[in-house]
Amino acid sequence: MANLFNTLGIGYSGLSAAQVAINTTGHNIANAETEGYTRQRVINEAAIPLSTTSGQIGNGVRVLDIKRVFDNFVFDRYASVSADKEYSDFEMKTLEELSSYFPEIDGVGIKADLAAYYDMWQTFADNPDNDAIKIALAKQTESLTNHIKDTQDQIIALQQEVNSQLELNINQVNEIAAQIAELNLSIDTAESAGTFEASDLRDKRNVLERSLARLIGADVNQGQLEANIQIDSNSNTKTGSYTISVNGFNIVDGSTYHPLRIDKTKSEYGFFEVSYERQDGTLIPLEEELNGGKIGAIFDLRGRALDDTTGMPTDGIIQTVVAQFDAFAKGLIESTNNLYAQSNTTSMQSNIVPLNVGDALLSSNLNIHEGAFDVIIYDVDGNEVARRTINIDAGTTMSGVAGSNSIQAQITENKDDNGDLNGNNDVDDFMQFNFQPSATGELRLELNIDAASKAQGYTFSIADNLKTNEFSSGSNFAGAIGLHRFLDGKNARDIKINADLANNPTTIRAGYSTSSGDNRVALDMVQQQFEKYDFAVGRDNYNSSIYGMFDVSATYVGITTNSAISRNETISTQFNATELEYNSITKVSIDEEMTNLIKYQTSYGAAAKVITTVDQMMQTLLGIKQ
């Protein structure tokens, strides 16, 4: 039977429920600006009534739970678009930095330096015996090559900076995965009774989940979805088994996590490799699997696959620019040196030649083509006294015995080049050939005029036999191995004017011979800017001019950057819309909470009034007894 004490309990339950509601509202207000905090609501229900002869008499209120207003579907979209946004932001920022290295506007940039370089060759052709112009040409060449090197150094430094961020972000992924595993244990413990939801712990986990998505594009997988219609029609949350995976690889499994391994020992350039360690200790490479978030952007920019030999990336946006720029510089170096080898000298020494003594030239990595070149002998007055054609085919080697298909055998063969039956005025009578390993094991080709002929003023040069009028139709023998170089280096990282010419620019040659006014080499250099050459960039090949190959790099950077900016605008719009939707469901509204606070304050006062009323009734009863 209901009595006054029962009524007193009803008032007390109302006080308690109102107190919990006020506490929860205050908690919401206090965390209104806390990142990841989800507003909470109290769920009440009527207490079990008392059965009396008068019927079911109410027994007050009881608090069922305090739950978050949370929509897991919206959160999943929010985490996914956050990963896309992080990828896009990092990609755009990096590419905008890269594009700043190519300020190709009028009067500024490498292309302008290249134009000034060719203009200086034209000036030199007009004044082939002017030492002041030779010095100016050397300075302009230094300016061009330094600009090329500085730009490539900046590109590589950017690539290394991106690579360094990979280590920082992988370490952060491991730290977050460990924190989530620890939180999972805490959540399981707090919710083990199956009665109350660990709302604040789940909020912390959601913040970490989104951070993991932003870093690596991770996906959260849980057992079942529970709706919370009592709180909000859109409110639901996932419970049960819990894993976080990246493209099928679980990095968090309940309360355990699997750290990702990062290592750079296989690359002499310090490029990191990322792997997943299975339970048996086997390491599975992950470079091709990590496509989302900031780390996905890092791999797409830096490059994913590393060359087994060099340890350099074989793909990636920045690596593509590095390779294109190297191809541009290599083409400039080889084509320039191939033309400059036509100027006469008494001695030529090649770069280090990556060959064994008996290797076929066309089977090597050298950019030598099937064809022929001429060795030409000049006397002291610059007159041509002998010429011999040296053929290169699939079987030609650098050195070999007499009669063999080798450069050595063809140059040293006792042959009547002039057809005058004179055995003392042919190429083999003037030339010395040496292709033997040095004391350090390096192979260089050395061609020299013999001492007696040198004393009489004889010189020699090498000129490609062109199959057509195009400069690229020759063998490129002198250019490929760097004989009688105008430019030193093999790519954009080490291109420079030949050290001897830099130290003494007055020795720069304008012509094929020493004849006064000979400007044929300088004219060929001017023509070079209009010639097309083959440039190899990985599996891609470009047939273009020197200018055109530079434009390939600059245009690729420009188009890629503009595409990244356009994508970022689209993704930012999607992100803002999704974030707005997510916040509209979960974020605390101060106005709404203040309204609730007034409501619960009124409820608290009303419940207190019930208690004071019961107190007065008791006082009345006690007064009757007296």
XYZ file of C-alpha atoms in Angstrom:
626
model
C 0.000 0.000 0.000
C 1.306 3.456 -0.908
C 2.088 5.769 1.969
C 3.751 9.089 2.713
C 7.201 7.510 2.639
C 6.451 6.229 -0.835
C 5.467 9.742 -1.878
C 8.675 11.030 -0.312
C 10.624 8.509 -2.436
C 8.866 9.750 -5.549
C 9.999 13.285 -4.791
C 13.527 12.080 -4.113
C 13.646 10.179 -7.423
C 12.554 13.371 -9.192
C 15.316 15.305 -7.436
C 17.888 12.677 -8.407
C 16.752 12.565 -12.053
C 16.787 16.352 -12.313
C 20.221 16.434 -10.658
C 21.607 13.914 -13.201
C 20.083 15.956 -16.043
C 21.606 19.178 -14.671
C 24.994 17.458 -14.261
C 24.836 16.146 -17.837
C 23.832 19.550 -19.191
C 26.673 21.187 -17.274
C 29.052 18.542 -18.675
C 27.860 19.373 -22.203
C 28.352 23.104 -21.658
C 31.815 22.600 -20.163
C 32.881 20.534 -23.202
C 31.199 22.656 -25.853
C 34.597 23.425 -27.452
C 36.305 20.114 -26.672
C 37.447 18.425 -29.885
C 35.465 15.296 -30.613
C 33.079 15.698 -27.705
C 29.585 14.409 -28.444
C 26.648 15.940 -26.623
C 24.965 13.622 -24.156
C 21.368 13.074 -23.130
C 19.810 11.413 -20.065
C 17.332 8.604 -20.702
C 14.656 8.293 -18.010
C 11.772 5.926 -17.499
C 8.988 5.594 -14.981
C 9.877 3.399 -12.018
C 7.996 0.139 -11.464
C 4.603 1.105 -10.003
C 3.074 -0.232 -6.810
C 0.112 -2.552 -7.173
C -2.617 -1.669 -4.692
C -6.314 -2.261 -4.299
C -6.749 1.185 -5.731
C -4.763 0.259 -8.837
C -1.219 0.833 -10.127
C 0.256 3.746 -8.204
C 3.275 5.504 -9.687
C 6.625 5.053 -7.962
C 8.641 7.943 -9.387
C 11.373 8.000 -12.065
C 14.649 6.223 -12.634
C 17.635 7.030 -14.859
C 18.226 4.317 -17.441
C 21.446 5.609 -19.052
C 23.363 8.631 -20.298
C 24.022 8.283 -24.034
C 25.711 10.231 -26.783
C 23.807 11.826 -29.640
C 25.899 10.089 -32.286
C 25.321 8.869 -35.846
C 27.881 6.247 -36.843
C 26.975 6.482 -40.542
C 27.736 10.199 -40.605
C 30.897 9.692 -38.566
C 32.171 7.074 -41.040
C 31.620 9.534 -43.893
C 33.285 12.263 -41.864
C 36.346 10.076 -41.190
C 36.543 9.062 -44.860
C 36.324 12.601 -46.208
C 38.810 13.709 -43.529
C 41.296 11.206 -44.996
C 40.650 12.609 -48.482
C 41.045 16.167 -47.192
C 44.353 15.394 -45.464
C 45.649 13.701 -48.612
C 44.576 16.604 -50.800
C 45.871 19.330 -48.460
C 49.321 17.769 -48.239
C 49.451 17.048 -51.966
C 48.454 20.613 -52.877
C 50.857 22.218 -50.395
C 53.787 20.108 -51.622
C 53.047 20.650 -55.308
C 52.650 24.395 -54.835
C 56.131 24.377 -53.294
C 57.417 22.300 -56.226
C 55.861 24.633 -58.795
C 57.627 27.607 -57.208
C 60.924 26.119 -58.479
C 59.767 26.722 -62.072
C 59.154 30.489 -62.365
C 59.092 30.337 -66.145
C 58.031 33.866 -66.983
C 59.687 36.384 -69.282
C 63.276 36.973 -68.258
C 63.196 34.579 -65.297
C 63.968 30.879 -65.012
C 66.027 28.171 -66.654
C 64.411 28.653 -70.033
C 65.544 32.284 -70.065
C 69.070 31.176 -69.076
C 69.013 28.605 -71.871
C 68.057 31.273 -74.406
C 70.860 33.538 -73.151
C 73.288 30.588 -73.399
C 72.456 29.986 -77.070
C 72.569 33.706 -77.776
C 76.102 33.719 -76.386
C 77.092 30.891 -78.749
C 75.731 33.019 -81.612
C 77.828 35.943 -80.428
C 80.821 33.599 -80.245
C 80.118 32.369 -83.798
C 80.179 35.981 -84.956
C 83.493 36.574 -83.151
C 85.243 33.166 -82.967
C 88.665 34.528 -81.996
C 87.521 36.964 -79.278
C 88.783 35.884 -75.844
C 86.434 38.246 -74.004
C 83.447 36.496 -75.572
C 84.901 33.118 -74.616
C 85.007 34.282 -71.002
C 81.425 35.585 -71.242
C 80.320 32.239 -72.741
C 81.938 30.363 -69.856
C 80.172 32.609 -67.337
C 76.804 32.181 -69.051
C 77.325 28.419 -69.111
C 78.108 28.463 -65.391
C 74.950 30.490 -64.762
C 72.811 28.013 -66.714
C 74.320 24.879 -65.186
C 74.200 26.305 -61.648
C 70.535 27.163 -62.130
C 69.826 23.622 -63.327
C 71.726 22.111 -60.379
C 70.111 24.419 -57.830
C 66.639 23.610 -59.120
C 67.294 19.872 -59.043
C 68.778 20.186 -55.558
C 65.591 21.928 -54.421
C 63.428 19.201 -55.962
C 65.454 16.426 -54.325
C 65.469 18.272 -50.990
C 61.666 18.485 -51.192
C 61.517 14.762 -51.921
C 63.760 14.046 -48.915
C 61.611 16.288 -46.730
C 58.505 14.370 -47.787
C 60.367 11.114 -47.103
C 61.307 12.315 -43.601
C 57.651 13.018 -42.859
C 56.906 9.381 -43.632
C 58.838 8.235 -40.564
C 57.143 10.806 -38.322
C 53.677 9.842 -39.507
C 54.213 6.075 -39.331
C 55.449 6.490 -35.755
C 52.345 8.541 -35.007
C 50.148 5.829 -36.520
C 51.727 3.295 -34.163
C 51.234 5.579 -31.161
C 47.564 6.159 -31.987
C 46.972 2.449 -32.626
C 48.428 1.677 -29.178
C 46.180 4.308 -27.570
C 43.091 2.933 -29.291
C 43.916 -0.612 -28.168
C 44.256 0.661 -24.606
C 40.971 2.586 -24.870
C 39.216 -0.526 -26.159
C 40.215 -2.335 -22.980
C 38.962 0.559 -20.843
C 35.657 0.714 -22.762
C 35.140 -3.043 -22.454
C 35.791 -2.825 -18.722
C 33.455 0.149 -18.230
C 30.663 -1.443 -20.264
C 31.210 -5.010 -19.069
C 28.023 -4.987 -16.961
C 26.059 -4.216 -20.103
C 24.149 -1.392 -18.417
C 25.829 1.951 -19.128
C 27.665 3.416 -22.119
C 31.205 4.777 -21.657
C 30.382 7.910 -23.655
C 33.490 9.984 -22.883
C 35.818 7.052 -23.613
C 34.050 6.454 -26.918
C 34.468 10.139 -27.778
C 38.206 9.872 -27.160
C 38.346 6.798 -29.364
C 36.436 8.523 -32.166
C 38.934 11.395 -32.104
C 41.790 8.908 -32.457
C 39.941 6.988 -35.191
C 39.564 10.149 -37.257
C 43.220 11.027 -36.653
C 44.184 7.567 -37.897
C 41.978 8.003 -40.957
C 43.619 11.363 -41.680
C 47.073 9.817 -41.395
C 46.657 6.539 -43.222
C 43.053 6.165 -44.409
C 42.242 3.463 -41.830
C 38.802 1.826 -41.675
C 37.002 0.860 -38.439
C 35.054 -2.409 -38.404
C 32.689 -3.292 -35.553
C 30.250 -6.080 -34.898
C 26.772 -4.592 -34.755
C 24.864 -1.326 -34.992
C 22.460 -0.208 -32.274
C 19.895 2.548 -32.759
C 19.206 5.112 -30.015
C 15.759 6.337 -31.081
C 15.027 7.520 -27.535
C 17.703 10.185 -27.929
C 17.408 11.161 -31.579
C 15.955 9.637 -34.723
C 19.431 9.673 -36.331
C 21.352 8.457 -33.300
C 23.071 5.070 -33.505
C 26.354 3.510 -32.466
C 28.390 0.394 -33.175
C 29.222 -2.208 -30.549
C 30.801 -5.639 -30.422
C 34.048 -6.863 -31.980
C 36.439 -4.086 -33.003
C 39.214 -3.889 -35.612
C 40.969 -1.126 -37.523
C 42.387 -2.112 -40.890
C 44.346 -0.521 -43.701
C 43.527 -2.106 -47.038
C 42.890 -5.460 -45.368
C 45.757 -5.360 -42.840
C 44.549 -5.150 -39.224
C 46.592 -2.713 -37.177
C 44.211 -2.803 -34.176
C 42.364 -5.921 -33.094
C 40.372 -5.343 -29.926
C 42.802 -4.512 -27.157
C 45.927 -5.458 -29.160
C 47.677 -3.618 -31.972
C 50.183 -4.497 -34.666
C 52.832 -1.782 -35.174
C 53.986 -0.957 -38.675
C 57.716 -1.342 -39.338
C 59.727 1.358 -41.078
C 63.269 0.911 -42.345
C 65.745 2.765 -44.571
C 68.778 0.474 -44.450
C 68.191 -0.870 -47.973
C 68.458 2.583 -49.572
C 71.732 4.472 -49.611
C 69.694 7.647 -50.090
C 67.680 7.059 -46.916
C 64.303 6.328 -48.494
C 62.007 4.531 -46.068
C 60.193 1.267 -46.663
C 57.083 0.371 -44.641
C 56.040 -3.184 -43.828
C 53.461 -5.134 -41.826
C 54.760 -7.828 -39.496
C 52.692 -10.977 -39.342
C 52.524 -13.124 -36.237
C 55.178 -15.465 -37.671
C 57.561 -12.501 -38.063
C 57.216 -12.271 -41.859
C 57.395 -8.679 -43.130
C 54.908 -7.764 -45.861
C 55.728 -4.598 -47.866
C 52.977 -2.003 -47.571
C 54.118 0.715 -49.964
C 51.542 -0.315 -52.569
C 48.787 -0.750 -49.962
C 48.876 2.629 -48.186
C 46.790 4.831 -50.461
C 44.768 7.027 -48.108
C 45.371 9.989 -45.845
C 48.588 11.940 -45.552
C 50.763 8.829 -45.813
C 49.075 7.890 -49.094
C 49.888 11.362 -50.402
C 53.503 11.007 -49.231
C 53.926 7.802 -51.218
C 52.245 9.217 -54.325
C 54.522 12.264 -54.162
C 57.783 10.616 -53.103
C 57.304 7.371 -54.963
C 56.319 3.924 -53.736
C 58.570 1.271 -55.279
C 62.319 1.533 -54.661
C 64.847 0.320 -57.196
C 66.642 -2.768 -55.866
C 69.984 -1.503 -57.158
C 69.982 2.231 -56.491
C 67.468 2.459 -53.647
C 65.805 5.382 -55.465
C 62.039 5.567 -56.052
C 60.915 4.402 -59.474
C 57.610 6.276 -59.469
C 55.863 9.179 -57.733
C 55.185 12.746 -58.837
C 58.371 14.282 -57.438
C 60.517 11.387 -58.681
C 58.998 11.822 -62.130
C 60.089 15.472 -62.123
C 63.556 14.436 -60.910
C 63.811 11.887 -63.737
C 62.505 14.343 -66.350
C 64.937 17.006 -65.192
C 67.827 14.524 -65.233
C 66.842 13.464 -68.762
C 66.756 17.120 -69.844
C 70.227 17.751 -68.374
C 71.664 14.484 -69.683
C 70.390 15.278 -73.179
C 71.918 18.748 -72.989
C 75.252 17.347 -71.766
C 75.544 14.526 -74.301
C 74.367 16.462 -77.322
C 76.638 19.398 -76.455
C 79.671 17.179 -75.923
C 78.961 15.236 -79.096
C 79.124 18.508 -81.033
C 82.098 19.896 -79.125
C 84.119 16.721 -79.876
C 84.312 18.088 -83.444
C 86.759 20.763 -82.195
C 90.381 19.725 -82.588
C 92.664 18.780 -79.736
C 95.687 16.616 -78.991
C 94.114 14.483 -76.266
C 90.673 13.228 -75.291
C 89.715 11.394 -72.138
C 86.230 10.047 -71.521
C 84.198 9.840 -68.359
C 84.323 6.587 -66.418
C 82.831 4.046 -68.822
C 80.547 1.463 -67.158
C 81.720 -1.419 -69.323
C 83.844 -4.480 -69.145
C 86.598 -4.624 -71.733
C 84.744 -7.051 -74.007
C 81.183 -5.715 -73.628
C 79.221 -4.761 -76.733
C 78.573 -1.007 -76.814
C 74.950 -1.236 -77.993
C 74.098 -3.743 -75.238
C 75.260 -1.383 -72.499
C 73.395 1.383 -70.690
C 75.344 3.950 -72.697
C 73.305 6.096 -75.060
C 75.274 4.931 -78.119
C 73.407 4.249 -81.349
C 74.150 2.056 -84.301
C 75.992 4.140 -86.882
C 79.455 5.597 -87.375
C 81.760 8.465 -86.505
C 84.867 9.900 -88.135
C 88.293 10.432 -86.604
C 89.823 13.459 -88.363
C 93.481 14.548 -88.303
C 94.461 18.245 -88.773
C 97.883 19.689 -89.420
C 99.314 22.776 -87.739
C 97.542 25.062 -90.230
C 94.169 23.471 -89.606
C 94.089 21.491 -92.823
C 92.491 18.052 -92.809
C 95.162 15.452 -93.578
C 93.365 12.190 -92.761
C 89.872 10.901 -91.988
C 88.693 7.440 -90.963
C 85.159 6.185 -90.415
C 84.612 4.018 -87.343
C 81.518 1.815 -87.545
C 79.373 0.709 -84.607
C 76.964 -2.219 -84.843
C 75.462 -4.792 -82.473
C 78.751 -6.602 -81.969
C 81.142 -3.647 -81.651
C 83.203 -3.526 -78.465
C 85.464 -0.795 -77.149
C 88.726 -2.728 -77.300
C 89.948 -5.817 -79.110
C 92.746 -7.363 -81.059
C 93.631 -6.418 -84.615
C 90.917 -7.412 -87.047
C 88.197 -7.559 -84.376
C 84.934 -5.631 -84.421
C 86.150 -3.071 -81.901
C 86.760 0.668 -81.770
C 90.411 -0.019 -80.965
C 90.950 -2.327 -83.943
C 89.314 0.118 -86.335
C 91.333 3.122 -85.125
C 94.690 1.333 -85.014
C 94.245 -0.691 -88.212
C 97.059 -0.160 -90.709
C 94.980 1.295 -93.483
C 95.459 3.751 -96.360
C 92.837 6.357 -95.443
C 93.886 8.832 -98.119
C 94.300 6.338 -100.959
C 97.717 7.829 -101.779
C 99.728 4.654 -101.103
C 101.574 6.574 -98.365
C 101.770 4.468 -95.211
C 102.752 7.352 -92.944
C 99.880 9.852 -93.189
C 96.862 7.821 -92.104
C 94.856 8.001 -88.892
C 96.602 5.002 -87.339
C 99.951 6.760 -87.896
C 98.921 9.620 -85.589
C 96.609 8.109 -82.975
C 97.184 6.281 -79.708
C 94.372 4.249 -78.119
C 94.108 3.231 -74.454
C 91.208 1.502 -72.710
C 92.654 -0.255 -69.690
C 91.578 -0.179 -66.033
C 93.364 2.366 -63.884
C 94.992 1.545 -60.558
C 91.570 2.076 -58.921
C 89.810 -0.167 -61.440
C 88.142 2.633 -63.407
C 87.807 2.330 -67.167
C 88.234 5.454 -69.312
C 88.887 5.749 -73.021
C 91.984 7.817 -73.841
C 92.710 8.959 -77.374
C 95.918 10.909 -78.025
C 98.047 12.252 -80.843
C 101.443 10.534 -80.550
C 104.266 12.645 -79.139
C 106.105 13.134 -82.451
C 102.987 14.277 -84.307
C 101.967 16.489 -81.393
C 105.326 18.216 -81.566
C 104.650 18.988 -85.241
C 101.304 20.596 -84.394
C 98.955 17.804 -85.446
C 95.551 17.587 -83.780
C 92.438 15.437 -84.150
C 88.680 15.569 -83.650
C 85.681 13.234 -83.678
C 82.649 13.973 -85.851
C 79.470 11.926 -86.016
C 78.414 10.503 -89.362
C 74.824 11.681 -89.628
C 72.349 9.440 -91.465
C 70.157 12.473 -92.115
C 70.509 16.206 -91.575
C 69.347 15.766 -87.967
C 72.026 15.897 -85.270
C 70.393 12.955 -83.475
C 70.856 10.615 -86.452
C 74.478 9.842 -85.552
C 76.063 7.346 -83.182
C 76.425 9.797 -80.249
C 79.656 7.954 -79.384
C 81.624 10.977 -78.151
C 78.637 12.445 -76.322
C 77.663 9.195 -74.587
C 81.092 8.577 -73.059
C 82.093 12.239 -72.658
C 85.071 12.612 -75.006
C 86.486 16.163 -75.217
C 83.755 17.528 -72.990
C 82.363 21.043 -72.951
C 80.040 20.029 -70.112
C 80.900 17.731 -67.226
C 78.378 15.575 -65.367
C 75.766 13.000 -66.229
C 72.508 14.538 -64.969
C 70.926 17.660 -63.465
C 72.610 17.082 -60.106
C 76.193 17.421 -61.326
C 76.042 19.317 -64.647
C 78.742 21.989 -64.983
C 81.143 23.462 -67.497
C 84.281 21.389 -67.986
C 86.743 22.222 -65.216
C 89.628 22.954 -67.614
C 87.475 25.350 -69.638
C 86.184 27.018 -66.479
C 89.764 27.596 -65.313
C 90.915 28.849 -68.715
C 87.946 29.948 -70.876
C 90.228 31.211 -73.634
C 90.807 27.586 -74.666
C 87.146 27.191 -75.723
C 87.019 26.283 -79.409
C 84.631 27.888 -81.897
C 85.617 25.775 -84.924
C 86.550 22.313 -86.078
C 90.195 23.329 -86.566
C 92.578 26.010 -85.380
C 92.132 28.009 -88.575
C 91.390 31.651 -87.833
C 87.732 32.481 -88.252
C 86.557 28.854 -88.096
C 83.196 29.032 -86.281
C 81.586 25.757 -87.319
C 81.341 24.299 -83.795
C 79.728 27.499 -82.504
C 77.229 27.461 -85.383
C 76.404 23.824 -84.612
C 75.779 24.806 -80.972
C 73.380 27.523 -82.111
C 71.588 25.004 -84.337
C 71.381 22.533 -81.440
C 68.512 24.468 -79.839
C 66.315 23.691 -82.873
C 67.268 20.012 -83.139
C 65.190 17.157 -81.723
C 66.667 14.377 -79.589
C 65.333 11.285 -77.858
C 64.929 11.624 -74.080
C 64.227 8.501 -72.007
C 62.327 8.936 -68.716
C 61.683 5.507 -67.246
C 59.430 3.739 -69.729
C 58.472 6.985 -71.431
C 60.353 8.401 -74.403
C 60.163 11.944 -75.707
C 61.403 13.143 -79.082
C 61.873 16.820 -78.467
C 64.219 19.765 -78.544
C 66.264 20.826 -75.507
C 63.709 23.568 -74.875
C 60.887 21.106 -75.403
C 62.237 18.620 -72.858
C 62.491 21.353 -70.265
C 58.917 22.307 -71.096
C 57.893 18.684 -70.443
C 59.053 19.017 -66.821
C 57.685 22.522 -66.291
C 54.339 21.674 -67.912
C 54.015 18.427 -65.932
C 54.564 20.324 -62.681
C 52.104 23.042 -63.681
C 49.341 20.674 -64.812
C 49.787 18.390 -61.797
C 49.685 21.339 -59.392
C 46.588 22.847 -61.021
C 44.843 19.470 -60.892
C 45.712 19.148 -57.188
C 44.327 22.628 -56.483
C 41.119 21.830 -58.374
C 40.692 18.517 -56.522
C 41.321 20.248 -53.221
C 38.543 22.743 -53.885
C 36.102 19.902 -54.590
C 37.179 17.829 -51.592
C 37.123 20.869 -49.296
C 33.509 21.504 -50.306
C 32.617 17.881 -49.559
C 34.485 18.017 -46.260
C 32.775 21.215 -45.132
C 29.337 19.811 -45.925
C 30.028 16.536 -44.112
C 31.571 18.301 -41.129
C 28.533 20.578 -40.914
C 26.208 17.566 -40.955
C 28.279 15.769 -38.320
C 28.394 18.838 -36.046
C 24.668 19.401 -36.429
C 24.103 15.991 -34.864
C 26.860 15.717 -32.271
C 28.146 19.185 -31.405
C 26.928 20.981 -28.296
C 24.527 23.904 -28.843
C 24.905 26.385 -25.996
C 21.432 27.833 -26.653
C 19.843 24.406 -26.495
C 21.742 23.467 -23.339
C 20.757 26.707 -21.606
C 17.122 25.963 -22.430
C 17.539 22.460 -21.020
C 19.218 23.846 -17.924
C 16.218 26.051 -17.189
C 13.897 23.111 -17.817
C 15.787 20.800 -15.468
C 16.105 23.542 -12.847
C 12.317 23.896 -12.887
C 11.966 20.124 -12.645
C 14.330 20.059 -9.693
C 12.318 22.776 -7.936
C 9.050 20.938 -8.564
C 10.484 17.709 -7.140
C 11.691 19.636 -4.109
C 8.154 20.995 -3.698
C 6.846 17.426 -3.521
C 9.248 16.706 -0.671
C 8.332 19.869 1.254
C 4.654 19.008 0.784
C 5.208 15.537 2.244
C 7.105 17.169 5.115
C 4.155 19.446 5.850
C 1.787 16.460 5.731
C 3.969 14.615 8.234
C 3.999 17.650 10.506
C 0.201 17.683 10.359
C 0.038 14.013 11.338
C 2.435 14.559 14.188
C 0.326 17.522 15.326
C -2.801 15.350 15.455
C -0.991 12.848 17.694
C -0.029 15.570 20.135
